[in-house]
Amino acid sequence: MGTYDYQTYDVIKPRELDGQRSDAPVVIVGAGPIGLAAAIDLALQGIKTIVVDDNNVVSVGSRAICWAKRSLEIFDRLGVGQRMLEKGVTWQLGRVHVGDEQVYTFDLLPEAGHQYPAFINLQQYYVEQYLIERCADFPDLIEIRFKNKVVAVRNQPDQVELDLETPFGDYTLNAQWLIACDGAKSFVRDALGLQFKGQVFDEQFLIADIKMEADFPSERWFWFMPTFHPGQSALLHKQPDNIYRIDLQLGADADVALEKQPERVIPRIKKVVGERPFELDWVSVYQFRCAKLDRFVHDRVVFAGDSAHVVSPFGARGGNGGIHDIDNLGWKLARVVRGEADTSLMETYNQERVYGSEENIRNSTWTTQYMSPETSVATLFRDAVLDLAKTRAFARRMVNAGRLSVPCVLEEFALQTPSPAISTVRTGQVCPDAPLSLNGRPQWLLPMLGGAFKLLCVGCEIRVNGLESIVIGDGGYEDATGKAVKDYGQGVYLIRPDQHVAAQWTAPTESDILSALARAGGEQC
Amino acid sequence: MLNLDYNFADQHDQLYNELLLLHDGLDADQSQALNARLILILMNHIGDADVLREAFKAAQL
Ligand SMILES: Cc1cc2nc3c(=O)[nH]c(=O)nc-3n(C[C@H](O)[C@H](O)[C@H](O)COP(=O)(O)OP(=O)(O)OC[C@H]3O[C@@H](n4cnc5c(N)ncnc54)[C@H](O)[C@@H]3O)c2cc1C
């Protein structure tokens, strides 16, 4: 089984076993999408990392497929966004059926003027492969050590020590910081004795990837109680390489071992896709949970991705949420390692991403409860919404087949300078993209905003020492479509390295800007 | 006129969840009774007989 050609990556003897030392200030545990993204983000900041993983292949089987617009923008900053876009299946239309009748369609990005679409579908193994290949662009800054398994962690106030097992022998590594990206079953989390609190859902889901020649459009099709799968829900989604993802709700009592048997799976899938020939690429049965750590920073150990939080996959908030973690973490940790900010900046990572993950968990929990109601009252109301949705527009919006991942707004947190909004763009929000040009050459706004603090000046020009200004209008970039002015109005924005707005003004003084910059950079938090 | 356009100001998931939480720990009869009380409270709030009759019809599908 399997269309993707899984490569095994070279396993190299760690230099510690030859009596040498490493000087990377940061060790990342886990070479999943989140750990790899962390290594690249830190490399872009000039920070050296060692990534250790107990395995030497990319993610096997059916896991993440949906990558949301905001994650693609982050992947773009990391240097893999275009490659993902080219390979991925772009989609933005969702169709929701009740029984066999379509009751609802939603278009996720009706507005033009963004470089990246609402969503692409791309198998997790491709994403990890692209990230591993991107890491190779930083040979002096990123070292990936495959088949290096962490077996002990000693977290100290000013450094961290970990023991590793490798095919060549065991050794110990020291670092200033450890980022635990070791997934939902995180060893590091257990080693620190941290609780992972949340809720397990009884419902079981069959998740299958099939290979099939078909002309299904690039859309997300969801069914509540279709005749081909009575009483349960079903989802069909297209991926590259003629692979389709099918999720079938099986109920709480389904027998996992039995349901994974091809002789059970194939007839179920035939009912979805009809008589078209197909091959099974991967099949698994999952039970989902929503859980998180109370805190993501514990002395010198920082949690990101599934080690910090897990959600049911129906809003595509797992991998996407983890990528948002790294976007928030990379520049902060780099500033702390470089000595530009003290460790209190790490506390803002904790606060902002705990908040983000709570939003993701809340939404995923609501969706899961809606899709697989656990009480008779919940079923009663769910069915009432579905009945009304056939004729009533208001009820259609209440049908919850997944509220898909969106970035959160960080307005209330310490790094942002409270300021009245001068446009529709709120402080703490991710900057909306806009198509610009300079001397006739097209240029998207967002790629100019990442990586460092920047000033975005719309319809005016302000320059402050040590801060790059991006000027739109007024002799700077042209905004031919008017989208930038429509969104941003006229004024000045301080933009964080993760493209969130830290402050905004119509006419700031230099000292307004410098104090907002000091605050956003963690000098006053 | 009965408003059948969307009118939840983006709070529908939150409020739907709160509605279900009201039923936590209730048996079927208690849930029914709660729903009945809730309908009566909302009817009183609306007050307008024409609107309510339109709603009765809409609920019959
Ligand atoms: C069926 C399904 C569908 C999903 N669909 C989506 C989706 O559409 N969109 C989305 O955004 N997300 C989705 N997700 C979630 C997504 O797969 C995860 O959120 C994502 O994999 C998390 O990445 P990670 O890097 O945090 O962890 P992982 O991908 O789990 O990586 C952890 C890594 O750590 C390594 N490791 C573990 N322990 C150790 C140790 N002791 N020493 C060294 N290394 C170790 C592991 O080998 C692994 O490589 C889905 C998940 C499932 C199961």
XYZ file of C-alpha atoms and ligand atoms in Angstrom:
639
model
C 0.000 0.000 0.000
C 1.146 3.568 -0.556
C 1.628 5.898 -3.495
C 4.208 8.131 -1.874
C 7.792 6.992 -2.157
C 9.040 7.086 1.435
C 12.750 7.856 1.582
C 14.812 7.011 4.574
C 17.142 9.779 5.641
C 20.786 9.149 6.497
C 21.584 8.429 10.103
C 24.882 9.986 11.120
C 27.016 9.321 14.159
C 26.606 12.304 16.524
C 29.888 14.110 17.070
C 29.434 13.815 20.840
C 30.258 10.106 20.449
C 33.626 11.171 19.038
C 34.304 13.300 22.075
C 33.294 16.596 20.445
C 30.711 19.112 21.623
C 27.912 21.019 19.916
C 27.312 24.702 20.411
C 23.698 25.035 19.240
C 21.776 27.118 21.783
C 18.488 25.402 20.918
C 17.612 21.716 20.630
C 14.330 20.751 18.973
C 12.828 17.365 19.794
C 10.776 15.992 16.889
C 11.167 16.392 13.134
C 7.439 16.558 12.396
C 6.068 19.588 10.590
C 6.253 21.734 13.713
C 9.810 20.916 14.782
C 11.100 21.355 11.232
C 9.291 24.686 10.872
C 10.848 25.794 14.163
C 14.348 24.963 12.937
C 13.849 26.940 9.720
C 12.308 29.929 11.470
C 15.240 30.074 13.912
C 17.751 29.628 11.084
C 16.186 32.623 9.323
C 16.925 34.523 12.540
C 20.499 33.229 12.484
C 20.027 30.865 15.436
C 21.648 27.447 15.326
C 19.544 24.382 16.197
C 19.881 20.629 16.464
C 16.724 18.691 15.600
C 16.534 15.171 17.019
C 13.971 12.588 15.938
C 13.570 8.954 16.938
C 12.720 8.019 13.353
C 14.151 8.629 9.867
C 11.144 8.823 7.577
C 8.476 11.464 7.110
C 4.986 10.987 8.555
C 3.512 7.702 7.360
C -0.147 7.381 6.366
C -3.189 9.611 6.455
C -2.650 12.568 8.688
C -2.877 16.295 7.991
C -4.063 17.321 4.541
C -5.714 20.766 4.891
C -3.380 23.728 5.194
C -5.065 27.066 5.725
C -4.250 30.407 4.186
C -2.477 31.749 7.266
C -0.275 28.654 7.531
C 0.594 29.004 3.851
C 1.656 32.591 4.470
C 3.889 31.374 7.298
C 5.237 28.565 5.114
C 5.919 31.225 2.486
C 8.025 33.151 4.980
C 9.843 29.887 5.753
C 10.478 29.308 2.042
C 8.197 26.362 1.207
C 4.873 28.108 0.568
C 5.131 28.251 -3.217
C 6.195 24.642 -3.468
C 3.237 23.578 -1.330
C 0.868 25.691 -3.406
C 2.125 24.196 -6.669
C 1.793 20.607 -5.512
C -1.343 21.024 -3.403
C -4.970 20.940 -4.472
C -6.426 24.424 -4.000
C -9.990 24.561 -2.785
C -12.307 27.058 -1.222
C -15.791 25.674 -1.715
C -17.434 23.398 0.812
C -20.707 21.564 0.276
C -22.768 20.243 3.140
C -25.434 17.615 2.514
C -28.162 16.350 4.786
C -29.219 12.930 3.655
C -28.564 13.047 -0.072
C -29.627 16.646 -0.468
C -27.198 19.561 -0.599
C -28.336 22.157 1.924
C -25.441 24.508 2.149
C -22.343 25.656 0.335
C -19.702 27.907 1.753
C -17.032 29.845 -0.076
C -14.109 30.447 2.221
C -12.359 33.268 0.453
C -14.707 35.197 -1.761
C -12.407 38.236 -1.693
C -9.618 38.681 -4.256
C -6.253 40.248 -3.490
C -4.498 37.515 -1.511
C -1.412 35.631 -2.627
C -2.560 32.380 -1.001
C -5.943 30.642 -1.278
C -8.232 29.770 1.618
C -6.977 26.196 1.755
C -4.871 23.668 -0.040
C -4.895 19.953 0.498
C -1.444 18.418 0.629
C -0.445 15.243 2.411
C 1.635 15.716 5.542
C 4.481 13.584 4.119
C 5.012 16.103 1.319
C 5.014 19.009 3.761
C 7.630 17.294 5.920
C 9.728 16.371 2.882
C 9.718 19.975 1.639
C 10.653 21.224 5.102
C 13.511 18.716 5.428
C 14.802 19.775 2.004
C 14.493 23.435 2.997
C 16.524 22.750 6.157
C 19.385 21.693 3.880
C 19.617 25.332 2.731
C 21.048 26.118 6.196
C 23.899 23.610 6.612
C 25.673 25.772 9.199
C 22.560 26.427 11.242
C 20.389 23.295 11.170
C 21.543 19.805 11.997
C 18.885 17.079 11.851
C 19.809 13.956 13.759
C 17.575 11.086 12.728
C 17.228 8.015 14.959
C 18.215 10.023 17.991
C 15.666 9.229 20.652
C 15.289 11.397 23.735
C 15.120 9.200 26.831
C 15.675 11.713 29.637
C 15.286 15.465 30.110
C 16.762 17.527 32.938
C 15.150 20.944 32.925
C 17.117 23.532 34.874
C 16.490 27.248 35.424
C 19.208 28.331 32.997
C 19.784 25.359 30.711
C 18.477 21.945 29.760
C 20.178 18.601 29.426
C 18.902 15.599 27.511
C 19.979 11.999 27.127
C 19.717 10.393 23.723
C 19.834 6.856 22.366
C 21.185 6.283 18.857
C 22.230 3.241 16.807
C 25.823 4.323 17.512
C 25.462 4.620 21.273
C 24.035 6.945 23.908
C 25.067 10.511 24.690
C 24.039 13.693 26.457
C 23.297 17.062 24.896
C 23.155 20.477 26.599
C 21.345 23.522 25.329
C 20.033 26.847 26.520
C 16.541 25.965 25.335
C 14.626 22.874 24.288
C 11.575 23.063 22.024
C 9.439 19.974 22.515
C 7.765 19.191 19.176
C 7.509 15.487 19.904
C 3.845 15.144 19.112
C 0.624 14.117 20.832
C 2.289 11.408 22.925
C 5.148 13.745 23.888
C 7.878 12.040 25.850
C 9.174 15.407 27.057
C 5.753 16.267 28.478
C 5.668 13.017 30.429
C 9.283 13.390 31.528
C 8.406 16.753 33.072
C 5.370 15.185 34.726
C 2.946 17.598 33.075
C -0.751 16.930 32.795
C -2.465 16.954 29.416
C -6.022 17.855 30.310
C -9.024 17.581 28.055
C -11.780 15.485 26.672
C -11.788 12.214 24.732
C -14.678 11.647 22.312
C -16.142 8.142 22.180
C -16.957 8.354 18.516
C -14.711 6.450 16.114
C -13.856 7.445 12.576
C -12.569 5.433 9.668
C -10.072 7.524 7.735
C -9.047 6.221 4.351
C -6.922 7.568 1.544
C -7.805 5.998 -1.778
C -6.225 6.320 -5.194
C -8.783 6.798 -7.896
C -9.109 8.360 -11.341
C -12.136 10.618 -10.951
C -13.204 14.057 -11.925
C -14.577 15.135 -8.573
C -14.082 18.874 -8.207
C -11.621 20.366 -5.716
C -14.201 20.877 -2.994
C -14.914 19.642 0.503
C -18.015 17.465 0.532
C -19.639 16.687 3.834
C -22.723 14.584 4.515
C -24.860 14.222 7.585
C -26.629 10.868 7.492
C -26.355 10.090 3.779
C -28.233 7.033 2.502
C -24.873 5.462 1.603
C -23.806 5.621 5.255
C -27.012 5.655 7.321
C -27.140 7.611 10.546
C -23.493 8.733 10.394
C -21.417 11.468 8.806
C -19.068 11.273 5.833
C -16.448 13.537 4.293
C -14.748 13.447 0.899
C -11.726 15.547 0.040
C -9.353 15.618 -2.908
C -5.557 15.489 -2.548
C -2.713 15.529 -5.091
C -1.699 12.354 -6.983
C -5.356 11.310 -7.480
C -5.662 10.529 -3.805
C -8.967 11.148 -2.069
C -9.483 11.356 1.679
C -12.654 9.744 3.005
C -13.725 10.069 6.634
C -16.578 7.894 7.804
C -18.079 8.135 11.263
C -18.429 4.640 12.685
C -20.081 5.183 16.058
C -18.697 4.620 19.519
C -18.980 0.835 19.579
C -17.231 -0.014 16.313
C -14.620 -2.768 16.476
C -11.382 -1.117 15.341
C -9.551 -4.248 14.230
C -12.551 -5.400 12.232
C -13.268 -2.032 10.633
C -9.706 -1.748 9.317
C -10.022 -4.957 7.314
C -10.080 -4.255 3.557
C -13.099 -6.525 3.157
C -15.011 -4.168 5.476
C -13.510 -0.941 4.183
C -13.871 -1.510 0.441
C -17.675 -1.949 0.401
C -18.080 1.141 2.568
C -15.992 3.216 0.173
C -17.780 1.820 -2.866
C -20.953 3.263 -1.459
C -19.337 6.711 -1.447
C -17.595 6.686 -4.818
C -19.811 4.327 -6.768
C -18.425 1.802 -9.223
C -15.222 3.704 -10.062
C -12.161 1.522 -9.594
C -9.921 2.564 -6.692
C -7.027 1.299 -4.594
C -6.641 1.714 -0.861
C -3.605 3.834 -0.090
C -3.945 3.944 3.679
C -6.628 3.094 6.246
C -6.833 3.834 9.937
C -9.485 4.118 12.624
C -9.206 7.077 14.971
C -10.782 8.287 18.154
C -10.213 11.975 18.770
C -9.585 14.119 21.761
C -9.163 17.780 22.567
C -6.516 18.420 25.227
C -3.811 20.897 26.114
C -1.129 21.739 28.601
C -1.918 24.504 31.093
C 1.320 26.254 30.189
C 3.540 25.941 27.110
C 6.736 27.268 28.734
C 8.352 25.483 31.680
C 11.715 27.005 32.566
C 13.904 26.135 29.584
C 11.468 23.753 27.906
C 8.987 25.180 25.400
C 6.123 23.120 23.960
C 4.760 23.634 20.441
C 2.446 21.672 18.157
C 0.713 18.474 19.233
C 2.877 18.116 22.355
C 1.187 21.291 23.642
C -2.339 20.799 22.320
C -4.372 18.313 20.299
C -7.747 18.780 18.647
C -10.119 16.647 16.623
C -9.246 17.160 12.962
C -12.572 18.504 11.683
C -11.523 22.138 11.677
C -7.976 21.439 10.417
C -6.641 23.175 13.498
C -3.985 20.640 14.571
C -1.059 21.127 12.236
C -2.227 24.635 11.370
C -2.353 25.593 15.047
C 1.149 24.211 15.536
C 2.497 26.288 12.658
C 0.959 29.352 14.306
C 2.859 28.402 17.481
C 6.160 28.512 15.628
C 5.307 31.797 13.924
C 4.794 33.256 17.386
C 7.792 31.543 18.984
C 10.633 31.856 16.464
C 11.389 35.569 16.650
C 10.830 35.706 20.400
C 13.201 32.874 21.199
C 15.746 34.366 18.787
C 15.615 37.696 20.632
C 16.053 35.973 23.974
C 18.962 33.838 22.729
C 20.643 36.905 21.237
C 20.223 38.696 24.565
C 17.956 41.400 23.117
C 15.095 40.541 25.445
C 14.902 38.700 28.736
C 13.032 35.466 29.329
C 9.810 37.342 30.077
C 9.333 37.532 26.307
C 8.893 33.748 26.394
C 5.998 34.255 28.777
C 4.202 36.177 26.026
C 4.563 33.110 23.798
C 2.928 31.133 26.550
C 0.046 33.580 26.941
C -0.614 34.234 23.278
C -0.482 30.619 22.189
C -2.401 29.216 25.154
C -5.088 31.684 24.111
C -4.849 30.578 20.460
C -5.038 26.914 21.352
C -8.033 27.495 23.621
C -9.823 29.051 20.674
C -8.915 26.056 18.517
C -9.995 23.563 21.153
C -13.271 25.386 21.729
C -14.112 25.342 18.038
C -13.048 21.747 17.482
C -14.985 20.603 20.536
C -18.149 22.304 19.351
C -17.791 20.746 15.909
C -17.179 17.293 17.310
C -20.148 17.596 19.641
C -22.309 18.774 16.773
C -21.221 16.024 14.402
C -21.406 13.207 16.895
C -23.859 14.270 19.605
C -23.419 12.284 22.785
C -26.809 12.951 24.395
C -30.369 12.693 23.126
C -30.920 16.439 23.591
C -27.804 17.220 21.574
C -29.115 14.922 18.829
C -32.528 16.580 18.998
C -31.113 20.055 18.447
C -28.610 18.920 15.849
C -31.409 17.322 13.820
C -33.621 20.382 14.273
C -30.875 22.585 12.831
C -30.442 20.192 9.902
C -34.217 20.137 9.251
C -34.438 23.922 9.270
C -31.276 24.275 7.194
C -33.080 22.846 4.172
C -35.189 25.984 3.890
C -33.876 28.569 6.331
C -30.709 30.554 5.709
C -30.070 31.283 9.389
C -29.971 27.584 10.245
C -27.488 26.865 7.470
C -24.889 28.897 9.269
C -25.532 26.892 12.410
C -24.731 23.592 10.705
C -21.306 22.790 12.119
C -19.328 20.486 9.862
C -16.030 22.112 10.858
C -15.169 25.751 11.462
C -11.884 25.867 9.648
C -8.656 27.219 11.102
C -8.242 30.996 11.238
C -5.502 32.975 13.026
C -6.432 34.558 16.337
C -6.384 38.249 17.238
C -3.889 39.108 20.002
C -5.269 42.528 20.830
C -5.513 42.095 24.589
C -1.943 40.910 25.201
C 0.969 42.816 26.687
C 3.123 43.214 23.570
C 0.495 45.194 21.701
C 0.150 48.923 22.384
C -3.535 49.676 22.946
C -4.549 52.122 20.247
C -7.834 53.013 18.620
C -8.161 51.224 15.283
C -7.631 53.593 12.390
C -9.153 51.168 9.862
C -10.764 47.736 9.691
C -7.426 46.152 10.673
C -7.338 45.552 14.423
C -4.253 45.702 16.584
C -3.117 42.133 17.302
C -4.484 40.830 14.015
C -2.461 39.283 11.176
C -1.922 41.823 8.395
C -4.215 41.252 5.431
C -2.333 40.778 2.175
C -2.576 43.159 -0.776
C -1.281 43.151 -4.366
C 1.163 46.046 -4.862
C 3.732 47.031 -7.451
C 6.905 49.038 -7.695
C 7.978 50.465 -11.065
C 5.539 48.116 -12.759
C 6.855 45.014 -10.944
C 4.157 43.188 -8.976
C 4.859 42.504 -5.317
C 2.658 41.061 -2.563
C 2.547 43.002 0.674
C 2.864 40.169 3.191
C 6.251 38.757 2.139
C 7.733 42.212 2.764
C 6.449 42.262 6.325
C 7.911 39.143 7.952
C 11.103 38.347 9.794
C 11.823 41.589 11.647
C 9.860 44.517 13.057
C 8.714 46.787 10.223
C 6.801 50.019 9.883
C 3.988 49.925 7.376
C 3.160 53.435 6.203
C 0.063 53.836 4.061
C -0.386 57.148 2.308
C 2.464 58.707 4.272
C 6.138 58.154 4.933
C 7.800 57.907 8.322
C 11.322 56.682 8.952
C 12.826 55.664 12.269
C 16.420 54.613 12.770
C 16.896 50.847 12.799
C 13.396 50.073 11.535
C 12.588 49.328 7.914
C 9.629 51.286 6.529
C 7.385 49.832 3.829
C 5.665 52.761 2.187
C 2.466 52.375 0.177
C 1.400 55.342 -1.932
C 3.165 58.649 -1.426
C 6.020 57.661 -3.742
C 6.347 54.100 -2.426
C 4.602 50.927 -3.573
C 1.601 51.434 -5.796
C -1.738 50.103 -4.679
C -3.388 49.898 -8.092
C -6.368 47.835 -6.906
C -6.882 50.052 -3.860
C -6.983 47.005 -1.572
C -4.253 48.221 0.784
C -5.944 51.571 1.329
C -9.340 49.916 1.657
C -8.036 47.655 4.443
C -5.465 49.873 6.127
C -6.861 53.358 5.547
C -4.198 56.002 5.933
C -1.677 55.770 8.744
C 1.261 53.953 10.293
C 1.401 50.383 11.611
C 4.110 48.705 13.646
C 4.270 45.099 12.424
C 5.751 42.237 14.458
C 8.116 39.754 12.810
C 5.163 37.314 12.713
C 3.119 39.835 10.683
C 0.736 40.722 13.523
C -0.059 44.403 14.078
C 1.616 45.614 17.303
C 0.376 49.218 17.179
C -1.287 51.699 14.823
C -1.588 55.459 14.565
C -2.730 58.115 12.132
C 0.221 60.410 12.891
C 2.719 59.026 15.417
C 5.751 60.785 16.820
C 9.105 59.019 16.797
C 8.797 58.416 20.509
C 5.344 56.808 20.055
C 6.923 54.369 17.647
C 10.010 53.671 19.741
C 8.049 52.969 22.870
C 5.658 50.638 21.003
C 8.701 48.915 19.521
C 10.333 48.476 22.929
C 7.100 47.071 24.288
C 6.521 44.686 21.363
C 10.139 43.533 21.488
C 9.773 42.440 25.076
C 11.692 45.210 26.756
C 8.741 46.175 28.965
C 6.670 43.057 29.331
C -42.566 40.195 10.340
C -40.715 37.124 11.502
C -36.984 37.419 10.866
C -35.694 34.201 9.324
C -32.413 35.735 8.199
C -29.299 34.994 10.180
C -29.364 37.145 13.323
C -26.779 35.728 15.750
C -23.983 38.296 15.243
C -21.455 35.473 14.780
C -22.187 34.029 18.225
C -24.177 31.023 17.009
C -21.643 28.302 17.911
C -21.098 29.771 21.352
C -24.822 30.135 22.083
C -25.660 26.707 20.694
C -23.094 25.246 23.051
C -24.519 27.182 26.007
C -27.988 25.911 25.125
C -26.754 22.315 25.267
C -24.888 22.955 28.516
C -28.214 23.955 30.092
C -29.308 20.368 29.626
C -26.287 18.807 31.286
C -27.370 16.349 33.919
C -31.093 16.537 33.076
C -33.172 13.471 32.256
C -35.460 13.432 29.209
C -38.503 14.820 31.036
C -36.505 17.569 32.702
C -35.013 18.502 29.323
C -38.454 18.690 27.749
C -39.661 20.883 30.573
C -36.659 23.166 30.201
C -37.252 23.513 26.477
C -40.905 24.347 27.131
C -40.017 27.033 29.655
C -37.481 28.474 27.271
C -40.007 28.646 24.423
C -42.510 30.412 26.675
C -39.918 32.948 27.802
C -38.941 33.697 24.212
C -42.615 33.901 23.148
C -43.261 36.451 25.843
C -40.227 38.432 24.757
C -41.473 38.518 21.176
C -45.020 39.297 22.220
C -46.327 40.100 18.746
C -49.061 37.589 17.879
C -48.525 37.797 14.119
C -44.829 37.112 14.447
C -45.463 34.203 16.770
C -48.011 32.639 14.420
C -45.508 32.937 11.595
C -42.950 31.202 13.793
C -45.410 28.402 14.630
C -45.829 27.803 10.916
C -42.116 27.929 10.190
C -41.465 25.334 12.887
C -43.917 22.930 11.216
C -41.554 22.904 8.193
C -6.457 11.737 10.666
C -5.809 13.042 10.930
C -6.083 14.111 10.099
C -5.503 15.351 10.344
N -5.789 16.366 9.493
C -5.232 17.571 9.694
C -5.440 18.619 8.777
O -6.126 18.440 7.784
N -4.846 19.808 9.020
C -4.050 20.011 10.105
O -3.552 21.121 10.264
N -3.799 19.022 10.987
C -4.364 17.809 10.807
N -4.073 16.787 11.667
C -3.162 17.033 12.798
C -1.670 16.980 12.402
O -1.358 15.742 11.825
C -0.822 17.206 13.648
O -1.276 18.354 14.313
C 0.660 17.383 13.295
O 1.235 16.193 12.850
C 1.444 17.842 14.524
O 2.792 17.968 14.190
P 3.942 17.852 15.290
O 5.193 18.173 14.553
O 3.550 18.661 16.483
O 3.916 16.353 15.785
P 4.186 15.003 14.965
O 3.858 15.169 13.543
O 3.508 13.938 15.723
O 5.773 14.815 15.067
C 6.399 14.452 16.271
C 7.776 13.903 15.949
O 8.483 13.682 17.163
C 9.180 12.466 17.086
N 9.389 11.976 18.465
C 8.443 11.556 19.343
N 9.027 11.175 20.504
C 10.341 11.371 20.374
C 11.480 11.156 21.239
N 11.340 10.670 22.478
N 12.707 11.457 20.769
C 12.872 11.965 19.514
N 11.834 12.170 18.667
C 10.594 11.873 19.083
C 8.276 11.590 16.245
O 8.981 10.540 15.604
C 7.732 12.577 15.224
O 8.538 12.651 14.079
C -4.633 15.531 11.446
C -4.333 14.445 12.266
C -4.904 13.213 12.026
C -4.566 12.078 12.921
